[in-house]
Amino acid sequence: AGSLTAAAPRVFLSQSAVSEQMRKLEDAAGQTLLLRSKSGVVLTPAGLRLQVHAQRLLDAAEQAWRDLRGSTLQGQVRLGVTDYFKPQALTALLARLAQAHPRMRLQVQVGKSAEVEAAWSQGALDLVLTMAVGDTAADVTAGTAALHTEPLVWAAQAGVAMDGPGGLPLVVLPPGCALHQLSQRLLRAQGVAYEVMHQASGVAGLQAAVAAGLGVACLNQSALVDGMVALPAGSGLPDLPPVQFQLLPLRAEATPLLAQVRNLLQAQWSQAESGRHRAG
């Protein structure tokens, strides 16, 4: 919560009671767990380690409770995920979901945002995590749940030449990709000459092409991999809007299982983001 005062109502205690509990916890651990300042508190390295153990204990307790009460989720869920979503975050989300609900069967399809959205609209996928760009991120369908917003960047191999016979060497995905359309529209609007040097079939291919020095690509920041850098402002390229990762709404015929899984994905992402911010 960022401070003991803000944390107190969440655990239905007074601020003094929370402070006393934290003091006893630090005495038991034999280490300082929180660094206190006028602006609030942050976890120490020891606090971060304890947080990891605590989350595992809470997850195990919740799994035991659900198993004893017969409330472990069961059934099959078809989940579609845009390939722009960072794989490490997806792996962590799915691992925690599988640990908490071992009887649930997840079928995961990773692909272009337009592809998984089309599969969802046709009923071939139950839940979809997609990416919306700029204005389309703000104009979301009723029931859409925003998970995360991040910047777009112009990505390149460090030191790659920014001009060629046809202008800026551009690496893109197929024309149906929103970032393909956005990057070329912005370049034309700013009068930047460009030439498509490579068209990849997926994000992994795009990353490999950029890291190999084949050209520059428009990418979400979290999709940068080793061998790639974000070009700084003032490089002569257009400013880029942010992107938003979001869960599409449940369809009218969605089962209670799908609603529960969707809520769990949102909750787990919120917990993971909160942990990353505190660690940062």
Coordinates of C-alpha atoms in Angstrom, one line a residue:
A1 CA 0.0 0.0 0.0
G2 CA 3.0 2.3 0.2
S3 CA 2.6 3.2 3.9
L4 CA 1.5 1.7 7.1
T5 CA -1.3 4.2 7.4
A6 CA -2.7 3.2 4.0
A7 CA -2.2 -0.5 4.8
A8 CA -4.2 -0.4 8.1
P9 CA -7.7 -0.3 6.7
R10 CA -6.9 -3.1 4.2
V11 CA -6.3 -5.4 7.1
F12 CA -9.0 -3.9 9.4
L13 CA -6.5 -2.7 12.0
S14 CA -5.4 0.6 13.4
Q15 CA -2.2 2.2 12.2
S16 CA -0.6 1.6 15.6
A17 CA -1.6 -2.1 15.5
V18 CA 0.0 -2.6 12.1
S19 CA 3.2 -0.8 13.2
E20 CA 3.3 -3.1 16.3
Q21 CA 2.8 -6.2 14.1
M22 CA 5.6 -5.2 11.7
R23 CA 7.9 -4.5 14.7
K24 CA 7.3 -8.0 16.0
L25 CA 7.8 -9.5 12.6
E26 CA 11.1 -7.7 12.2
D27 CA 12.2 -8.9 15.7
A28 CA 11.2 -12.5 14.7
A29 CA 13.1 -12.3 11.4
G30 CA 16.1 -10.6 13.0
Q31 CA 16.3 -8.2 10.1
T32 CA 14.8 -4.9 9.0
L33 CA 12.0 -5.5 6.6
L34 CA 10.8 -2.0 5.8
L35 CA 12.7 1.3 5.2
R36 CA 10.6 4.1 6.7
S37 CA 10.6 7.7 5.6
K38 CA 8.2 10.7 5.5
S39 CA 6.9 9.6 2.1
G40 CA 6.1 6.1 3.3
V41 CA 7.8 2.7 3.4
V42 CA 9.6 0.4 0.9
L43 CA 10.7 -3.1 1.3
T44 CA 14.4 -3.9 2.1
P45 CA 16.2 -6.8 0.3
A46 CA 15.2 -9.0 3.3
G47 CA 11.6 -7.7 3.0
L48 CA 11.5 -8.6 -0.6
R49 CA 12.7 -12.2 0.1
L50 CA 10.2 -12.6 2.8
Q51 CA 7.5 -11.3 0.5
V52 CA 8.2 -14.1 -2.0
H53 CA 7.9 -16.7 0.8
A54 CA 4.8 -15.1 2.1
Q55 CA 3.1 -15.2 -1.3
R56 CA 3.9 -18.9 -1.7
L57 CA 2.5 -19.6 1.7
L58 CA -0.7 -17.7 0.9
D59 CA -1.0 -19.4 -2.4
A60 CA -0.6 -22.8 -0.7
A61 CA -3.2 -22.0 2.0
E62 CA -5.7 -20.8 -0.6
Q63 CA -5.1 -24.0 -2.7
A64 CA -5.6 -26.2 0.4
W65 CA -8.8 -24.3 1.4
R66 CA -10.3 -24.6 -2.1
D67 CA -9.4 -28.3 -2.3
L68 CA -11.0 -29.1 1.0
R69 CA -14.1 -27.1 0.2
G70 CA -14.3 -28.6 -3.3
S71 CA -14.0 -25.1 -4.9
T72 CA -11.0 -25.7 -7.1
L73 CA -11.8 -24.5 -10.6
Q74 CA -12.4 -27.3 -13.1
G75 CA -13.0 -27.3 -16.8
Q76 CA -11.4 -26.1 -20.0
V77 CA -10.5 -22.5 -20.9
R78 CA -9.3 -21.3 -24.3
L79 CA -7.1 -18.3 -23.8
G80 CA -5.8 -16.1 -26.6
V81 CA -2.8 -13.7 -26.1
T82 CA -1.3 -11.1 -28.3
D83 CA 2.3 -12.0 -29.2
Y84 CA 3.4 -8.5 -28.2
F85 CA 2.7 -9.4 -24.5
K86 CA 6.0 -10.2 -22.8
P87 CA 6.4 -14.0 -22.4
Q88 CA 7.9 -13.8 -18.9
A89 CA 4.8 -12.1 -17.6
L90 CA 2.5 -14.6 -19.3
T91 CA 4.5 -17.6 -18.0
A92 CA 4.2 -16.3 -14.5
L93 CA 0.5 -15.6 -14.7
L94 CA -0.3 -19.1 -16.2
A95 CA 2.0 -20.8 -13.7
R96 CA 0.2 -19.3 -10.7
L97 CA -3.2 -20.1 -12.2
A98 CA -2.2 -23.7 -12.8
Q99 CA -0.8 -24.0 -9.3
A100 CA -3.9 -22.7 -7.7
H101 CA -6.3 -24.7 -9.9
P102 CA -4.5 -27.9 -11.1
R103 CA -7.8 -29.4 -12.3
M104 CA -8.4 -26.6 -14.9
R105 CA -7.2 -27.2 -18.5
L106 CA -5.8 -24.2 -20.3
Q107 CA -5.5 -24.0 -24.0
V108 CA -3.3 -21.0 -24.9
Q109 CA -3.1 -19.5 -28.4
V110 CA -0.5 -16.8 -29.0
G111 CA -0.8 -14.7 -32.1
K112 CA -1.3 -11.3 -33.6
S113 CA -3.9 -9.1 -31.8
A114 CA -6.2 -9.0 -34.8
E115 CA -6.1 -12.8 -35.1
V116 CA -6.9 -13.6 -31.5
E117 CA -9.6 -10.9 -31.5
A118 CA -11.2 -12.5 -34.6
A119 CA -11.1 -15.9 -33.0
W120 CA -12.8 -14.5 -29.9
S121 CA -15.5 -12.8 -31.9
Q122 CA -16.1 -16.1 -33.8
G123 CA -16.4 -18.1 -30.5
A124 CA -13.1 -20.0 -31.0
L125 CA -11.5 -18.5 -27.9
D126 CA -13.1 -17.8 -24.5
L127 CA -10.8 -15.1 -23.1
V128 CA -8.4 -12.8 -25.0
L129 CA -5.6 -10.6 -23.8
T130 CA -5.0 -8.1 -26.7
M131 CA -3.1 -4.9 -27.3
A132 CA -4.8 -1.6 -28.3
V133 CA -2.8 1.4 -29.7
G134 CA -3.2 5.1 -29.0
D135 CA -6.8 6.4 -29.4
T136 CA -8.2 2.8 -29.7
A137 CA -6.9 2.1 -26.2
A138 CA -9.0 4.8 -24.8
D139 CA -12.1 3.9 -26.8
V140 CA -12.6 0.4 -25.3
T141 CA -15.7 -1.8 -25.5
A142 CA -17.8 -1.9 -22.4
G143 CA -16.6 -4.6 -20.1
T144 CA -13.0 -4.5 -21.4
A145 CA -10.5 -4.6 -18.5
A146 CA -7.2 -2.6 -18.9
L147 CA -4.2 -4.5 -17.4
H148 CA -1.2 -2.4 -18.4
T149 CA -0.1 0.7 -20.4
E150 CA 3.4 1.2 -21.7
P151 CA 5.1 3.3 -24.4
L152 CA 5.9 2.5 -27.9
V153 CA 9.5 3.0 -29.1
W154 CA 11.5 3.0 -32.3
A155 CA 13.7 -0.1 -31.8
A156 CA 17.0 -0.8 -33.6
Q157 CA 20.3 -2.5 -33.2
A158 CA 22.8 -0.2 -31.5
G159 CA 24.6 1.8 -34.2
V160 CA 22.4 0.7 -37.1
A161 CA 22.4 3.1 -40.1
M162 CA 19.3 5.3 -40.1
D163 CA 19.2 5.9 -43.8
G164 CA 19.6 3.9 -47.0
P165 CA 19.0 4.3 -50.7
G166 CA 15.2 4.3 -50.0
G167 CA 15.3 6.1 -46.7
L168 CA 14.8 4.7 -43.2
P169 CA 15.1 0.8 -43.3
L170 CA 11.9 -0.4 -41.8
V171 CA 11.1 -3.8 -40.3
V172 CA 7.4 -4.7 -40.0
L173 CA 4.9 -7.4 -39.5
P174 CA 2.2 -8.1 -42.2
P175 CA -0.1 -5.2 -43.2
G176 CA -2.9 -6.3 -40.8
C177 CA -0.8 -5.5 -37.8
A178 CA -1.8 -2.2 -36.0
L179 CA 1.9 -1.2 -35.5
H180 CA 2.6 -1.8 -39.2
Q181 CA -0.1 0.6 -40.1
L182 CA 0.7 3.1 -37.4
S183 CA 4.5 3.3 -38.1
Q184 CA 4.0 3.9 -41.8
R185 CA 1.2 6.4 -41.3
L186 CA 3.3 8.5 -38.9
L187 CA 6.4 8.3 -41.1
R188 CA 4.4 9.6 -44.1
A189 CA 2.8 12.3 -42.1
Q190 CA 6.2 13.6 -40.9
G191 CA 7.7 13.3 -44.4
V192 CA 10.2 10.7 -43.4
A193 CA 11.3 8.6 -46.4
Y194 CA 11.4 4.8 -45.6
E195 CA 11.7 1.5 -47.3
V196 CA 10.4 -1.8 -45.9
M197 CA 13.5 -4.0 -45.7
H198 CA 12.0 -7.0 -44.0
Q199 CA 8.5 -8.3 -43.2
A200 CA 8.4 -10.8 -40.4
S201 CA 5.6 -13.2 -39.8
G202 CA 5.5 -12.7 -36.0
V203 CA 6.9 -10.7 -33.2
A204 CA 9.8 -13.2 -32.5
G205 CA 10.9 -12.8 -36.2
L206 CA 10.6 -9.0 -35.9
Q207 CA 12.8 -9.0 -32.9
A208 CA 15.4 -11.2 -34.5
A209 CA 15.5 -9.0 -37.6
V210 CA 15.9 -5.8 -35.6
A211 CA 18.6 -7.4 -33.4
A212 CA 20.4 -8.5 -36.5
G213 CA 20.6 -4.9 -37.8
L214 CA 18.2 -5.3 -40.7
G215 CA 16.3 -2.1 -39.8
V216 CA 14.2 -0.1 -37.4
A217 CA 10.8 -1.3 -36.0
C218 CA 8.0 0.2 -34.0
L219 CA 7.6 -1.9 -30.8
N220 CA 6.2 -1.8 -27.4
Q221 CA 8.9 -1.2 -24.8
S222 CA 8.6 -4.5 -23.0
A223 CA 9.2 -6.3 -26.3
L224 CA 12.8 -5.1 -26.5
V225 CA 15.3 -8.0 -26.3
D226 CA 19.0 -8.4 -26.2
G227 CA 20.7 -6.7 -29.2
M228 CA 18.0 -4.0 -29.4
V229 CA 17.9 -0.5 -28.1
A230 CA 15.1 2.2 -28.1
L231 CA 16.2 5.2 -30.2
P232 CA 16.2 8.4 -28.2
A233 CA 14.0 11.4 -28.7
G234 CA 15.5 13.7 -31.3
S235 CA 16.4 10.9 -33.7
G236 CA 14.2 12.5 -36.4
L237 CA 11.4 9.9 -36.1
P238 CA 7.8 10.6 -35.1
D239 CA 6.6 10.6 -31.5
L240 CA 4.7 7.4 -30.7
P241 CA 1.5 6.9 -28.6
P242 CA 1.2 4.4 -25.8
V243 CA -0.3 1.0 -26.0
Q244 CA -2.6 -0.7 -23.6
F245 CA -2.9 -4.4 -22.9
Q246 CA -6.5 -5.4 -22.0
L247 CA -8.8 -8.3 -21.5
L248 CA -11.8 -8.4 -23.9
P249 CA -15.2 -8.6 -22.3
L250 CA -16.9 -11.8 -21.6
R251 CA -19.5 -12.9 -24.2
A252 CA -23.1 -13.1 -23.2
E253 CA -22.9 -17.0 -23.2
A254 CA -19.8 -17.1 -20.9
T255 CA -19.9 -19.6 -18.1
P256 CA -19.3 -18.8 -14.4
L257 CA -15.9 -20.6 -14.8
L258 CA -14.8 -18.1 -17.5
A259 CA -15.8 -15.1 -15.3
Q260 CA -13.8 -16.6 -12.4
V261 CA -10.7 -17.2 -14.5
R262 CA -10.9 -13.7 -16.0
N263 CA -11.1 -12.2 -12.5
L264 CA -8.2 -14.3 -11.3
L265 CA -6.0 -13.1 -14.3
Q266 CA -6.8 -9.5 -13.4
A267 CA -6.1 -10.1 -9.7
Q268 CA -2.8 -11.9 -10.4
W269 CA -1.6 -9.2 -12.8
S270 CA -2.4 -6.5 -10.2
Q271 CA -0.5 -8.4 -7.6
A272 CA 2.5 -8.9 -9.9
E273 CA 2.5 -5.2 -10.9
S274 CA 2.3 -4.1 -7.3
G275 CA 5.3 -6.4 -6.4
R276 CA 7.4 -5.0 -9.3
H277 CA 6.7 -1.4 -8.3
R278 CA 7.7 -2.0 -4.7
A279 CA 10.8 -3.9 -5.9
G280 CA 11.7 -0.9 -8.1

